[in-house]
Structures are given as C-alpha cells and as structure tokens.
PDB file of N, CA, C and O in Angstrom:
ATOM      1  N   ALA A   1     -35.091  34.215   2.426  1.00  0.00           N
ATOM      2  CA  ALA A   1     -35.635  33.008   3.010  1.00  0.00           C
ATOM      3  C   ALA A   1     -35.295  31.814   2.120  1.00  0.00           C
ATOM      4  O   ALA A   1     -35.270  31.922   0.898  1.00  0.00           O
ATOM      5  N   ARG A   2     -35.063  30.711   2.750  1.00  0.00           N
ATOM      6  CA  ARG A   2     -34.788  29.472   2.033  1.00  0.00           C
ATOM      7  C   ARG A   2     -36.116  28.881   1.562  1.00  0.00           C
ATOM      8  O   ARG A   2     -37.072  28.799   2.317  1.00  0.00           O
ATOM      9  N   ILE A   3     -36.190  28.463   0.308  1.00  0.00           N
ATOM     10  CA  ILE A   3     -37.397  27.862  -0.254  1.00  0.00           C
ATOM     11  C   ILE A   3     -37.211  26.347  -0.245  1.00  0.00           C
ATOM     12  O   ILE A   3     -36.233  25.832  -0.776  1.00  0.00           O
ATOM     13  N   VAL A   4     -38.178  25.657   0.394  1.00  0.00           N
ATOM     14  CA  VAL A   4     -38.109  24.201   0.531  1.00  0.00           C
ATOM     15  C   VAL A   4     -39.379  23.591  -0.039  1.00  0.00           C
ATOM     16  O   VAL A   4     -40.479  23.915   0.421  1.00  0.00           O
ATOM     17  N   PHE A   5     -39.243  22.721  -1.027  1.00  0.00           N
ATOM     18  CA  PHE A   5     -40.390  22.026  -1.603  1.00  0.00           C
ATOM     19  C   PHE A   5     -40.655  20.778  -0.790  1.00  0.00           C
ATOM     20  O   PHE A   5     -39.821  19.881  -0.720  1.00  0.00           O
ATOM     21  N   LYS A   6     -41.831  20.714  -0.160  1.00  0.00           N
ATOM     22  CA  LYS A   6     -42.224  19.587   0.674  1.00  0.00           C
ATOM     23  C   LYS A   6     -42.991  18.542  -0.130  1.00  0.00           C
ATOM     24  O   LYS A   6     -43.104  17.412   0.298  1.00  0.00           O
ATOM     25  N   SER A   7     -43.569  18.921  -1.228  1.00  0.00           N
ATOM     26  CA  SER A   7     -44.258  18.016  -2.157  1.00  0.00           C
ATOM     27  C   SER A   7     -43.692  18.306  -3.530  1.00  0.00           C
ATOM     28  O   SER A   7     -43.385  19.452  -3.842  1.00  0.00           O
ATOM     29  N   ARG A   8     -43.584  17.294  -4.364  1.00  0.00           N
ATOM     30  CA  ARG A   8     -42.837  17.530  -5.599  1.00  0.00           C
ATOM     31  C   ARG A   8     -43.562  17.172  -6.878  1.00  0.00           C
ATOM     32  O   ARG A   8     -43.023  17.368  -7.964  1.00  0.00           O
ATOM     33  N   LYS A   9     -44.768  16.657  -6.824  1.00  0.00           N
ATOM     34  CA  LYS A   9     -45.466  16.263  -8.052  1.00  0.00           C
ATOM     35  C   LYS A   9     -45.638  17.461  -8.986  1.00  0.00           C
ATOM     36  O   LYS A   9     -45.269  17.400 -10.163  1.00  0.00           O
ATOM     37  N   ASN A  10     -46.190  18.561  -8.484  1.00  0.00           N
ATOM     38  CA  ASN A  10     -46.397  19.749  -9.316  1.00  0.00           C
ATOM     39  C   ASN A  10     -45.068  20.401  -9.695  1.00  0.00           C
ATOM     40  O   ASN A  10     -44.946  20.967 -10.777  1.00  0.00           O
ATOM     41  N   LEU A  11     -44.079  20.311  -8.816  1.00  0.00           N
ATOM     42  CA  LEU A  11     -42.756  20.860  -9.138  1.00  0.00           C
ATOM     43  C   LEU A  11     -42.162  20.119 -10.341  1.00  0.00           C
ATOM     44  O   LEU A  11     -41.677  20.750 -11.278  1.00  0.00           O
ATOM     45  N   HIS A  12     -42.209  18.795 -10.333  1.00  0.00           N
ATOM     46  CA  HIS A  12     -41.672  18.022 -11.459  1.00  0.00           C
ATOM     47  C   HIS A  12     -42.414  18.337 -12.755  1.00  0.00           C
ATOM     48  O   HIS A  12     -41.793  18.470 -13.805  1.00  0.00           O
ATOM     49  N   ALA A  13     -43.729  18.492 -12.660  1.00  0.00           N
ATOM     50  CA  ALA A  13     -44.516  18.837 -13.853  1.00  0.00           C
ATOM     51  C   ALA A  13     -44.118  20.218 -14.380  1.00  0.00           C
ATOM     52  O   ALA A  13     -43.940  20.406 -15.583  1.00  0.00           O
ATOM     53  N   ALA A  14     -43.973  21.185 -13.476  1.00  0.00           N
ATOM     54  CA  ALA A  14     -43.616  22.548 -13.878  1.00  0.00           C
ATOM     55  C   ALA A  14     -42.219  22.601 -14.485  1.00  0.00           C
ATOM     56  O   ALA A  14     -41.992  23.272 -15.492  1.00  0.00           O
ATOM     57  N   LEU A  15     -41.282  21.887 -13.874  1.00  0.00           N
ATOM     58  CA  LEU A  15     -39.908  21.909 -14.383  1.00  0.00           C
ATOM     59  C   LEU A  15     -39.775  21.168 -15.702  1.00  0.00           C
ATOM     60  O   LEU A  15     -38.850  21.433 -16.474  1.00  0.00           O
ATOM     61  N   GLY A  16     -40.703  20.260 -15.982  1.00  0.00           N
ATOM     62  CA  GLY A  16     -40.678  19.514 -17.231  1.00  0.00           C
ATOM     63  C   GLY A  16     -41.173  20.299 -18.435  1.00  0.00           C
ATOM     64  O   GLY A  16     -41.032  19.854 -19.564  1.00  0.00           O
ATOM     65  N   ASN A  17     -41.737  21.474 -18.200  1.00  0.00           N
ATOM     66  CA  ASN A  17     -42.236  22.324 -19.282  1.00  0.00           C
ATOM     67  C   ASN A  17     -41.400  23.604 -19.270  1.00  0.00           C
ATOM     68  O   ASN A  17     -41.450  24.373 -18.310  1.00  0.00           O
ATOM     69  N   GLY A  18     -40.631  23.847 -20.316  1.00  0.00           N
ATOM     70  CA  GLY A  18     -39.701  24.980 -20.348  1.00  0.00           C
ATOM     71  C   GLY A  18     -40.337  26.331 -20.082  1.00  0.00           C
ATOM     72  O   GLY A  18     -39.804  27.142 -19.334  1.00  0.00           O
ATOM     73  N   ALA A  19     -41.499  26.586 -20.687  1.00  0.00           N
ATOM     74  CA  ALA A  19     -42.168  27.884 -20.501  1.00  0.00           C
ATOM     75  C   ALA A  19     -42.616  28.057 -19.057  1.00  0.00           C
ATOM     76  O   ALA A  19     -42.433  29.121 -18.454  1.00  0.00           O
ATOM     77  N   ILE A  20     -43.176  27.007 -18.476  1.00  0.00           N
ATOM     78  CA  ILE A  20     -43.640  27.100 -17.084  1.00  0.00           C
ATOM     79  C   ILE A  20     -42.452  27.177 -16.134  1.00  0.00           C
ATOM     80  O   ILE A  20     -42.479  27.908 -15.146  1.00  0.00           O
ATOM     81  N   ARG A  21     -41.407  26.410 -16.423  1.00  0.00           N
ATOM     82  CA  ARG A  21     -40.208  26.433 -15.581  1.00  0.00           C
ATOM     83  C   ARG A  21     -39.669  27.859 -15.455  1.00  0.00           C
ATOM     84  O   ARG A  21     -39.382  28.333 -14.357  1.00  0.00           O
ATOM     85  N   ARG A  22     -39.546  28.560 -16.572  1.00  0.00           N
ATOM     86  CA  ARG A  22     -39.033  29.935 -16.541  1.00  0.00           C
ATOM     87  C   ARG A  22     -39.955  30.844 -15.727  1.00  0.00           C
ATOM     88  O   ARG A  22     -39.493  31.671 -14.946  1.00  0.00           O
ATOM     89  N   LYS A  23     -41.265  30.697 -15.910  1.00  0.00           N
ATOM     90  CA  LYS A  23     -42.230  31.526 -15.172  1.00  0.00           C
ATOM     91  C   LYS A  23     -42.134  31.265 -13.673  1.00  0.00           C
ATOM     92  O   LYS A  23     -42.142  32.190 -12.865  1.00  0.00           O
ATOM     93  N   LEU A  24     -42.046  29.988 -13.287  1.00  0.00           N
ATOM     94  CA  LEU A  24     -41.986  29.634 -11.874  1.00  0.00           C
ATOM     95  C   LEU A  24     -40.695  30.131 -11.229  1.00  0.00           C
ATOM     96  O   LEU A  24     -40.723  30.753 -10.160  1.00  0.00           O
ATOM     97  N   ILE A  25     -39.579  29.899 -11.875  1.00  0.00           N
ATOM     98  CA  ILE A  25     -38.292  30.330 -11.310  1.00  0.00           C
ATOM     99  C   ILE A  25     -38.253  31.847 -11.160  1.00  0.00           C
ATOM    100  O   ILE A  25     -37.842  32.372 -10.124  1.00  0.00           O
ATOM    101  N   ARG A  26     -38.703  32.560 -12.153  1.00  0.00           N
ATOM    102  CA  ARG A  26     -38.732  34.025 -12.088  1.00  0.00           C
ATOM    103  C   ARG A  26     -39.660  34.498 -10.960  1.00  0.00           C
ATOM    104  O   ARG A  26     -39.314  35.398 -10.198  1.00  0.00           O
ATOM    105  N   PHE A  27     -40.823  33.872 -10.853  1.00  0.00           N
ATOM    106  CA  PHE A  27     -41.777  34.264  -9.818  1.00  0.00           C
ATOM    107  C   PHE A  27     -41.202  34.018  -8.424  1.00  0.00           C
ATOM    108  O   PHE A  27     -41.258  34.894  -7.553  1.00  0.00           O
ATOM    109  N   LEU A  28     -40.631  32.841  -8.192  1.00  0.00           N
ATOM    110  CA  LEU A  28     -40.036  32.540  -6.882  1.00  0.00           C
ATOM    111  C   LEU A  28     -38.913  33.519  -6.560  1.00  0.00           C
ATOM    112  O   LEU A  28     -38.816  34.022  -5.440  1.00  0.00           O
ATOM    113  N   ARG A  29     -38.078  33.803  -7.526  1.00  0.00           N
ATOM    114  CA  ARG A  29     -36.959  34.731  -7.333  1.00  0.00           C
ATOM    115  C   ARG A  29     -37.455  36.125  -6.969  1.00  0.00           C
ATOM    116  O   ARG A  29     -36.930  36.762  -6.051  1.00  0.00           O
ATOM    117  N   ASP A  30     -38.469  36.596  -7.661  1.00  0.00           N
ATOM    118  CA  ASP A  30     -38.930  37.968  -7.479  1.00  0.00           C
ATOM    119  C   ASP A  30     -39.859  38.155  -6.284  1.00  0.00           C
ATOM    120  O   ASP A  30     -39.872  39.225  -5.677  1.00  0.00           O
ATOM    121  N   GLN A  31     -40.645  37.146  -5.941  1.00  0.00           N
ATOM    122  CA  GLN A  31     -41.680  37.325  -4.921  1.00  0.00           C
ATOM    123  C   GLN A  31     -41.271  36.924  -3.507  1.00  0.00           C
ATOM    124  O   GLN A  31     -41.885  37.385  -2.546  1.00  0.00           O
ATOM    125  N   PHE A  32     -40.301  36.065  -3.350  1.00  0.00           N
ATOM    126  CA  PHE A  32     -39.953  35.595  -2.009  1.00  0.00           C
ATOM    127  C   PHE A  32     -38.635  36.192  -1.529  1.00  0.00           C
ATOM    128  O   PHE A  32     -37.738  35.482  -1.111  1.00  0.00           O
ATOM    129  N   ARG A  33     -38.569  37.490  -1.521  1.00  0.00           N
ATOM    130  CA  ARG A  33     -37.416  38.217  -0.971  1.00  0.00           C
ATOM    131  C   ARG A  33     -37.792  38.706   0.424  1.00  0.00           C
ATOM    132  O   ARG A  33     -37.806  39.901   0.703  1.00  0.00           O
ATOM    133  N   TRP A  34     -38.149  37.772   1.268  1.00  0.00           N
ATOM    134  CA  TRP A  34     -38.608  38.092   2.617  1.00  0.00           C
ATOM    135  C   TRP A  34     -37.432  37.912   3.567  1.00  0.00           C
ATOM    136  O   TRP A  34     -37.160  36.821   4.054  1.00  0.00           O
ATOM    137  N   GLY A  35     -36.723  38.988   3.838  1.00  0.00           N
ATOM    138  CA  GLY A  35     -35.476  38.953   4.593  1.00  0.00           C
ATOM    139  C   GLY A  35     -35.576  38.428   6.009  1.00  0.00           C
ATOM    140  O   GLY A  35     -34.626  37.864   6.527  1.00  0.00           O
ATOM    141  N   ASN A  36     -36.701  38.606   6.665  1.00  0.00           N
ATOM    142  CA  ASN A  36     -36.781  38.175   8.061  1.00  0.00           C
ATOM    143  C   ASN A  36     -37.490  36.830   8.225  1.00  0.00           C
ATOM    144  O   ASN A  36     -37.800  36.429   9.334  1.00  0.00           O
ATOM    145  N   SER A  37     -37.735  36.122   7.145  1.00  0.00           N
ATOM    146  CA  SER A  37     -38.310  34.778   7.195  1.00  0.00           C
ATOM    147  C   SER A  37     -37.181  33.759   7.182  1.00  0.00           C
ATOM    148  O   SER A  37     -36.159  33.959   6.541  1.00  0.00           O
ATOM    149  N   GLU A  38     -37.386  32.665   7.885  1.00  0.00           N
ATOM    150  CA  GLU A  38     -36.380  31.602   7.887  1.00  0.00           C
ATOM    151  C   GLU A  38     -36.522  30.707   6.665  1.00  0.00           C
ATOM    152  O   GLU A  38     -35.525  30.324   6.053  1.00  0.00           O
ATOM    153  N   GLU A  39     -37.776  30.380   6.354  1.00  0.00           N
ATOM    154  CA  GLU A  39     -38.018  29.377   5.328  1.00  0.00           C
ATOM    155  C   GLU A  39     -39.398  29.589   4.722  1.00  0.00           C
ATOM    156  O   GLU A  39     -40.315  30.055   5.385  1.00  0.00           O
ATOM    157  N   ILE A  40     -39.528  29.224   3.459  1.00  0.00           N
ATOM    158  CA  ILE A  40     -40.809  29.179   2.778  1.00  0.00           C
ATOM    159  C   ILE A  40     -41.011  27.722   2.371  1.00  0.00           C
ATOM    160  O   ILE A  40     -40.239  27.183   1.583  1.00  0.00           O
ATOM    161  N   GLU A  41     -42.028  27.088   2.967  1.00  0.00           N
ATOM    162  CA  GLU A  41     -42.349  25.704   2.632  1.00  0.00           C
ATOM    163  C   GLU A  41     -43.372  25.719   1.498  1.00  0.00           C
ATOM    164  O   GLU A  41     -44.338  26.470   1.547  1.00  0.00           O
ATOM    165  N   ILE A  42     -43.142  24.884   0.494  1.00  0.00           N
ATOM    166  CA  ILE A  42     -44.032  24.852  -0.663  1.00  0.00           C
ATOM    167  C   ILE A  42     -44.548  23.429  -0.856  1.00  0.00           C
ATOM    168  O   ILE A  42     -43.770  22.468  -0.872  1.00  0.00           O
ATOM    169  N   TYR A  43     -45.870  23.330  -0.985  1.00  0.00           N
ATOM    170  CA  TYR A  43     -46.570  22.057  -1.145  1.00  0.00           C
ATOM    171  C   TYR A  43     -47.370  22.076  -2.442  1.00  0.00           C
ATOM    172  O   TYR A  43     -47.746  23.139  -2.930  1.00  0.00           O
ATOM    173  N   ASP A  44     -47.699  20.893  -2.952  1.00  0.00           N
ATOM    174  CA  ASP A  44     -48.556  20.798  -4.138  1.00  0.00           C
ATOM    175  C   ASP A  44     -49.939  21.359  -3.846  1.00  0.00           C
ATOM    176  O   ASP A  44     -50.460  21.195  -2.746  1.00  0.00           O
ATOM    177  N   ASP A  45     -50.533  21.996  -4.838  1.00  0.00           N
ATOM    178  CA  ASP A  45     -51.919  22.438  -4.801  1.00  0.00           C
ATOM    179  C   ASP A  45     -52.702  21.507  -5.722  1.00  0.00           C
ATOM    180  O   ASP A  45     -52.114  20.794  -6.527  1.00  0.00           O
ATOM    181  N   PHE A  46     -54.011  21.520  -5.628  1.00  0.00           N
ATOM    182  CA  PHE A  46     -54.830  20.675  -6.508  1.00  0.00           C
ATOM    183  C   PHE A  46     -54.866  21.202  -7.943  1.00  0.00           C
ATOM    184  O   PHE A  46     -55.164  20.464  -8.868  1.00  0.00           O
ATOM    185  N   VAL A  47     -54.548  22.479  -8.155  1.00  0.00           N
ATOM    186  CA  VAL A  47     -54.494  23.062  -9.496  1.00  0.00           C
ATOM    187  C   VAL A  47     -53.153  22.663 -10.123  1.00  0.00           C
ATOM    188  O   VAL A  47     -52.107  22.839  -9.495  1.00  0.00           O
ATOM    189  N   PRO A  48     -53.149  22.109 -11.329  1.00  0.00           N
ATOM    190  CA  PRO A  48     -51.885  21.726 -11.963  1.00  0.00           C
ATOM    191  C   PRO A  48     -50.886  22.880 -12.008  1.00  0.00           C
ATOM    192  O   PRO A  48     -51.264  24.035 -12.236  1.00  0.00           O
ATOM    193  N   TYR A  49     -49.615  22.570 -11.768  1.00  0.00           N
ATOM    194  CA  TYR A  49     -48.494  23.521 -11.796  1.00  0.00           C
ATOM    195  C   TYR A  49     -48.586  24.582 -10.692  1.00  0.00           C
ATOM    196  O   TYR A  49     -47.838  25.554 -10.723  1.00  0.00           O
ATOM    197  N   SER A  50     -49.472  24.423  -9.746  1.00  0.00           N
ATOM    198  CA  SER A  50     -49.684  25.431  -8.702  1.00  0.00           C
ATOM    199  C   SER A  50     -49.318  24.863  -7.334  1.00  0.00           C
ATOM    200  O   SER A  50     -49.195  23.646  -7.166  1.00  0.00           O
ATOM    201  N   PHE A  51     -49.174  25.771  -6.364  1.00  0.00           N
ATOM    202  CA  PHE A  51     -48.620  25.382  -5.068  1.00  0.00           C
ATOM    203  C   PHE A  51     -49.300  26.117  -3.915  1.00  0.00           C
ATOM    204  O   PHE A  51     -49.863  27.194  -4.097  1.00  0.00           O
ATOM    205  N   PHE A  52     -49.191  25.532  -2.735  1.00  0.00           N
ATOM    206  CA  PHE A  52     -49.554  26.159  -1.465  1.00  0.00           C
ATOM    207  C   PHE A  52     -48.240  26.498  -0.788  1.00  0.00           C
ATOM    208  O   PHE A  52     -47.283  25.715  -0.853  1.00  0.00           O
ATOM    209  N   PHE A  53     -48.143  27.659  -0.149  1.00  0.00           N
ATOM    210  CA  PHE A  53     -46.912  28.000   0.565  1.00  0.00           C
ATOM    211  C   PHE A  53     -47.215  28.401   2.000  1.00  0.00           C
ATOM    212  O   PHE A  53     -48.303  28.845   2.334  1.00  0.00           O
ATOM    213  N   ARG A  54     -46.201  28.227   2.852  1.00  0.00           N
ATOM    214  CA  ARG A  54     -46.287  28.642   4.247  1.00  0.00           C
ATOM    215  C   ARG A  54     -44.939  29.223   4.656  1.00  0.00           C
ATOM    216  O   ARG A  54     -43.899  28.593   4.456  1.00  0.00           O
ATOM    217  N   GLU A  55     -44.976  30.401   5.200  1.00  0.00           N
ATOM    218  CA  GLU A  55     -43.775  31.062   5.709  1.00  0.00           C
ATOM    219  C   GLU A  55     -43.484  30.534   7.108  1.00  0.00           C
ATOM    220  O   GLU A  55     -44.399  30.338   7.911  1.00  0.00           O
ATOM    221  N   ILE A  56     -42.197  30.314   7.407  1.00  0.00           N
ATOM    222  CA  ILE A  56     -41.763  29.976   8.751  1.00  0.00           C
ATOM    223  C   ILE A  56     -40.901  31.147   9.227  1.00  0.00           C
ATOM    224  O   ILE A  56     -39.911  31.513   8.594  1.00  0.00           O
ATOM    225  N   LYS A  57     -41.327  31.746  10.332  1.00  0.00           N
ATOM    226  CA  LYS A  57     -40.666  32.930  10.869  1.00  0.00           C
ATOM    227  C   LYS A  57     -40.555  32.753  12.378  1.00  0.00           C
ATOM    228  O   LYS A  57     -41.556  32.486  13.042  1.00  0.00           O
ATOM    229  N   ASP A  58     -39.352  32.873  12.904  1.00  0.00           N
ATOM    230  CA  ASP A  58     -39.111  32.673  14.334  1.00  0.00           C
ATOM    231  C   ASP A  58     -39.617  31.313  14.800  1.00  0.00           C
ATOM    232  O   ASP A  58     -40.170  31.172  15.888  1.00  0.00           O
ATOM    233  N   GLY A  59     -39.484  30.293  13.948  1.00  0.00           N
ATOM    234  CA  GLY A  59     -39.881  28.941  14.281  1.00  0.00           C
ATOM    235  C   GLY A  59     -41.373  28.672  14.247  1.00  0.00           C
ATOM    236  O   GLY A  59     -41.818  27.587  14.598  1.00  0.00           O
ATOM    237  N   LYS A  60     -42.161  29.652  13.814  1.00  0.00           N
ATOM    238  CA  LYS A  60     -43.614  29.507  13.784  1.00  0.00           C
ATOM    239  C   LYS A  60     -44.145  29.798  12.389  1.00  0.00           C
ATOM    240  O   LYS A  60     -43.518  30.504  11.613  1.00  0.00           O
ATOM    241  N   ALA A  61     -45.345  29.273  12.127  1.00  0.00           N
ATOM    242  CA  ALA A  61     -45.989  29.543  10.838  1.00  0.00           C
ATOM    243  C   ALA A  61     -46.369  31.013  10.747  1.00  0.00           C
ATOM    244  O   ALA A  61     -46.862  31.599  11.708  1.00  0.00           O
ATOM    245  N   GLY A  62     -46.119  31.598   9.595  1.00  0.00           N
ATOM    246  CA  GLY A  62     -46.477  32.996   9.338  1.00  0.00           C
ATOM    247  C   GLY A  62     -47.522  33.057   8.241  1.00  0.00           C
ATOM    248  O   GLY A  62     -48.517  32.333   8.272  1.00  0.00           O
ATOM    249  N   ILE A  63     -47.268  33.857   7.238  1.00  0.00           N
ATOM    250  CA  ILE A  63     -48.194  34.018   6.108  1.00  0.00           C
ATOM    251  C   ILE A  63     -48.270  32.718   5.317  1.00  0.00           C
ATOM    252  O   ILE A  63     -47.265  32.033   5.124  1.00  0.00           O
ATOM    253  N   SER A  64     -49.457  32.396   4.846  1.00  0.00           N
ATOM    254  CA  SER A  64     -49.617  31.238   3.967  1.00  0.00           C
ATOM    255  C   SER A  64     -50.572  31.616   2.836  1.00  0.00           C
ATOM    256  O   SER A  64     -51.313  32.585   2.938  1.00  0.00           O
ATOM    257  N   GLY A  65     -50.513  30.840   1.774  1.00  0.00           N
ATOM    258  CA  GLY A  65     -51.376  31.126   0.639  1.00  0.00           C
ATOM    259  C   GLY A  65     -51.057  30.238  -0.531  1.00  0.00           C
ATOM    260  O   GLY A  65     -50.472  29.171  -0.372  1.00  0.00           O
ATOM    261  N   GLY A  66     -51.428  30.692  -1.709  1.00  0.00           N
ATOM    262  CA  GLY A  66     -51.227  29.904  -2.909  1.00  0.00           C
ATOM    263  C   GLY A  66     -50.393  30.617  -3.949  1.00  0.00           C
ATOM    264  O   GLY A  66     -50.392  31.845  -4.028  1.00  0.00           O
ATOM    265  N   LEU A  67     -49.667  29.834  -4.727  1.00  0.00           N
ATOM    266  CA  LEU A  67     -48.967  30.302  -5.932  1.00  0.00           C
ATOM    267  C   LEU A  67     -49.692  29.625  -7.079  1.00  0.00           C
ATOM    268  O   LEU A  67     -49.514  28.438  -7.323  1.00  0.00           O
ATOM    269  N   ILE A  68     -50.548  30.369  -7.739  1.00  0.00           N
ATOM    270  CA  ILE A  68     -51.457  29.793  -8.722  1.00  0.00           C
ATOM    271  C   ILE A  68     -51.042  30.198 -10.134  1.00  0.00           C
ATOM    272  O   ILE A  68     -50.783  31.376 -10.396  1.00  0.00           O
ATOM    273  N   LEU A  69     -50.988  29.211 -11.026  1.00  0.00           N
ATOM    274  CA  LEU A  69     -50.710  29.485 -12.435  1.00  0.00           C
ATOM    275  C   LEU A  69     -52.041  29.742 -13.126  1.00  0.00           C
ATOM    276  O   LEU A  69     -52.871  28.844 -13.275  1.00  0.00           O
ATOM    277  N   HIS A  70     -52.266  30.973 -13.520  1.00  0.00           N
ATOM    278  CA  HIS A  70     -53.500  31.399 -14.183  1.00  0.00           C
ATOM    279  C   HIS A  70     -53.325  31.367 -15.698  1.00  0.00           C
ATOM    280  O   HIS A  70     -52.227  31.554 -16.202  1.00  0.00           O
ATOM    281  N   GLY A  71     -54.426  31.171 -16.407  1.00  0.00           N
ATOM    282  CA  GLY A  71     -54.416  31.228 -17.873  1.00  0.00           C
ATOM    283  C   GLY A  71     -53.825  30.007 -18.527  1.00  0.00           C
ATOM    284  O   GLY A  71     -53.191  30.104 -19.582  1.00  0.00           O
ATOM    285  N   GLN A  72     -54.037  28.849 -17.950  1.00  0.00           N
ATOM    286  CA  GLN A  72     -53.410  27.629 -18.464  1.00  0.00           C
ATOM    287  C   GLN A  72     -53.921  27.193 -19.834  1.00  0.00           C
ATOM    288  O   GLN A  72     -53.314  26.335 -20.462  1.00  0.00           O
ATOM    289  N   GLU A  73     -54.992  27.808 -20.309  1.00  0.00           N
ATOM    290  CA  GLU A  73     -55.464  27.464 -21.656  1.00  0.00           C
ATOM    291  C   GLU A  73     -54.481  27.932 -22.731  1.00  0.00           C
ATOM    292  O   GLU A  73     -54.510  27.444 -23.856  1.00  0.00           O
ATOM    293  N   ASP A  74     -53.586  28.875 -22.390  1.00  0.00           N
ATOM    294  CA  ASP A  74     -52.525  29.340 -23.292  1.00  0.00           C
ATOM    295  C   ASP A  74     -51.260  29.477 -22.463  1.00  0.00           C
ATOM    296  O   ASP A  74     -51.020  30.521 -21.845  1.00  0.00           O
ATOM    297  N   MET A  75     -50.460  28.422 -22.416  1.00  0.00           N
ATOM    298  CA  MET A  75     -49.296  28.383 -21.518  1.00  0.00           C
ATOM    299  C   MET A  75     -48.272  29.480 -21.793  1.00  0.00           C
ATOM    300  O   MET A  75     -47.553  29.887 -20.902  1.00  0.00           O
ATOM    301  N   GLU A  76     -48.204  29.964 -23.013  1.00  0.00           N
ATOM    302  CA  GLU A  76     -47.261  31.051 -23.300  1.00  0.00           C
ATOM    303  C   GLU A  76     -47.679  32.341 -22.594  1.00  0.00           C
ATOM    304  O   GLU A  76     -46.836  33.146 -22.216  1.00  0.00           O
ATOM    305  N   LYS A  77     -48.962  32.541 -22.409  1.00  0.00           N
ATOM    306  CA  LYS A  77     -49.469  33.749 -21.747  1.00  0.00           C
ATOM    307  C   LYS A  77     -49.801  33.510 -20.279  1.00  0.00           C
ATOM    308  O   LYS A  77     -50.125  34.460 -19.564  1.00  0.00           O
ATOM    309  N   ALA A  78     -49.725  32.274 -19.817  1.00  0.00           N
ATOM    310  CA  ALA A  78     -50.041  31.954 -18.422  1.00  0.00           C
ATOM    311  C   ALA A  78     -49.094  32.706 -17.491  1.00  0.00           C
ATOM    312  O   ALA A  78     -47.968  33.058 -17.873  1.00  0.00           O
ATOM    313  N   TYR A  79     -49.550  32.957 -16.266  1.00  0.00           N
ATOM    314  CA  TYR A  79     -48.746  33.701 -15.299  1.00  0.00           C
ATOM    315  C   TYR A  79     -49.053  33.216 -13.884  1.00  0.00           C
ATOM    316  O   TYR A  79     -50.143  32.757 -13.588  1.00  0.00           O
ATOM    317  N   TYR A  80     -48.059  33.337 -13.027  1.00  0.00           N
ATOM    318  CA  TYR A  80     -48.221  33.002 -11.613  1.00  0.00           C
ATOM    319  C   TYR A  80     -48.659  34.236 -10.842  1.00  0.00           C
ATOM    320  O   TYR A  80     -48.228  35.355 -11.145  1.00  0.00           O
ATOM    321  N   SER A  81     -49.487  34.014  -9.840  1.00  0.00           N
ATOM    322  CA  SER A  81     -49.826  35.074  -8.890  1.00  0.00           C
ATOM    323  C   SER A  81     -49.936  34.463  -7.516  1.00  0.00           C
ATOM    324  O   SER A  81     -50.157  33.254  -7.361  1.00  0.00           O
ATOM    325  N   MET A  82     -49.757  35.309  -6.528  1.00  0.00           N
ATOM    326  CA  MET A  82     -49.784  34.887  -5.128  1.00  0.00           C
ATOM    327  C   MET A  82     -51.121  35.264  -4.515  1.00  0.00           C
ATOM    328  O   MET A  82     -51.597  36.385  -4.705  1.00  0.00           O
ATOM    329  N   HIS A  83     -51.705  34.334  -3.790  1.00  0.00           N
ATOM    330  CA  HIS A  83     -52.950  34.568  -3.074  1.00  0.00           C
ATOM    331  C   HIS A  83     -52.723  34.267  -1.603  1.00  0.00           C
ATOM    332  O   HIS A  83     -52.213  33.195  -1.273  1.00  0.00           O
ATOM    333  N   THR A  84     -53.044  35.205  -0.739  1.00  0.00           N
ATOM    334  CA  THR A  84     -52.858  34.970   0.701  1.00  0.00           C
ATOM    335  C   THR A  84     -54.179  35.076   1.420  1.00  0.00           C
ATOM    336  O   THR A  84     -55.144  35.561   0.899  1.00  0.00           O
TER     337      THR A  84
END
C-alpha cells in the first residue's frame, strides 16, 4: 500500500530527530505490508511524534487507528505501536 501523509507537523518533528526517524521508518516499513490496500493515509495525532492512520481499500475507508510513540521520557528506548 502507498503511504500518504495528509498532515505533516508530527512528521517533520519525527524526521528532525534521528532516533525517532529510524524508529518511525522501520515501523512503517514493517507494519504496513498490506497487499490488498490501495493507500494508507496518515494524519497528525495530538500525542507528539504520533499519528492517526486510515486504510483505503477498494475506494473506501477500512481499518483505522493510531501509531503511537510510547516511552517518550527516554527517546532511545521509545517505541511505536499500532492501536486499532
């Protein structure tokens, strides 16, 4: 599926931090291997460095949820997880 960022404030913040950038890129690469989806739309979440996502499948909204960066008190140990 093609990943499309519809909001970019949190994306710019995440990409500006090397440790978070690596975590986000790895997470997107590993978690969104949805072969029958057309697109994954990603929007800013209210949690810093985190996102809301919506799958587009057959032209309609599918699964949606959050990509949340947990453990932000220690960015080296912080990790992304998906919530649906």
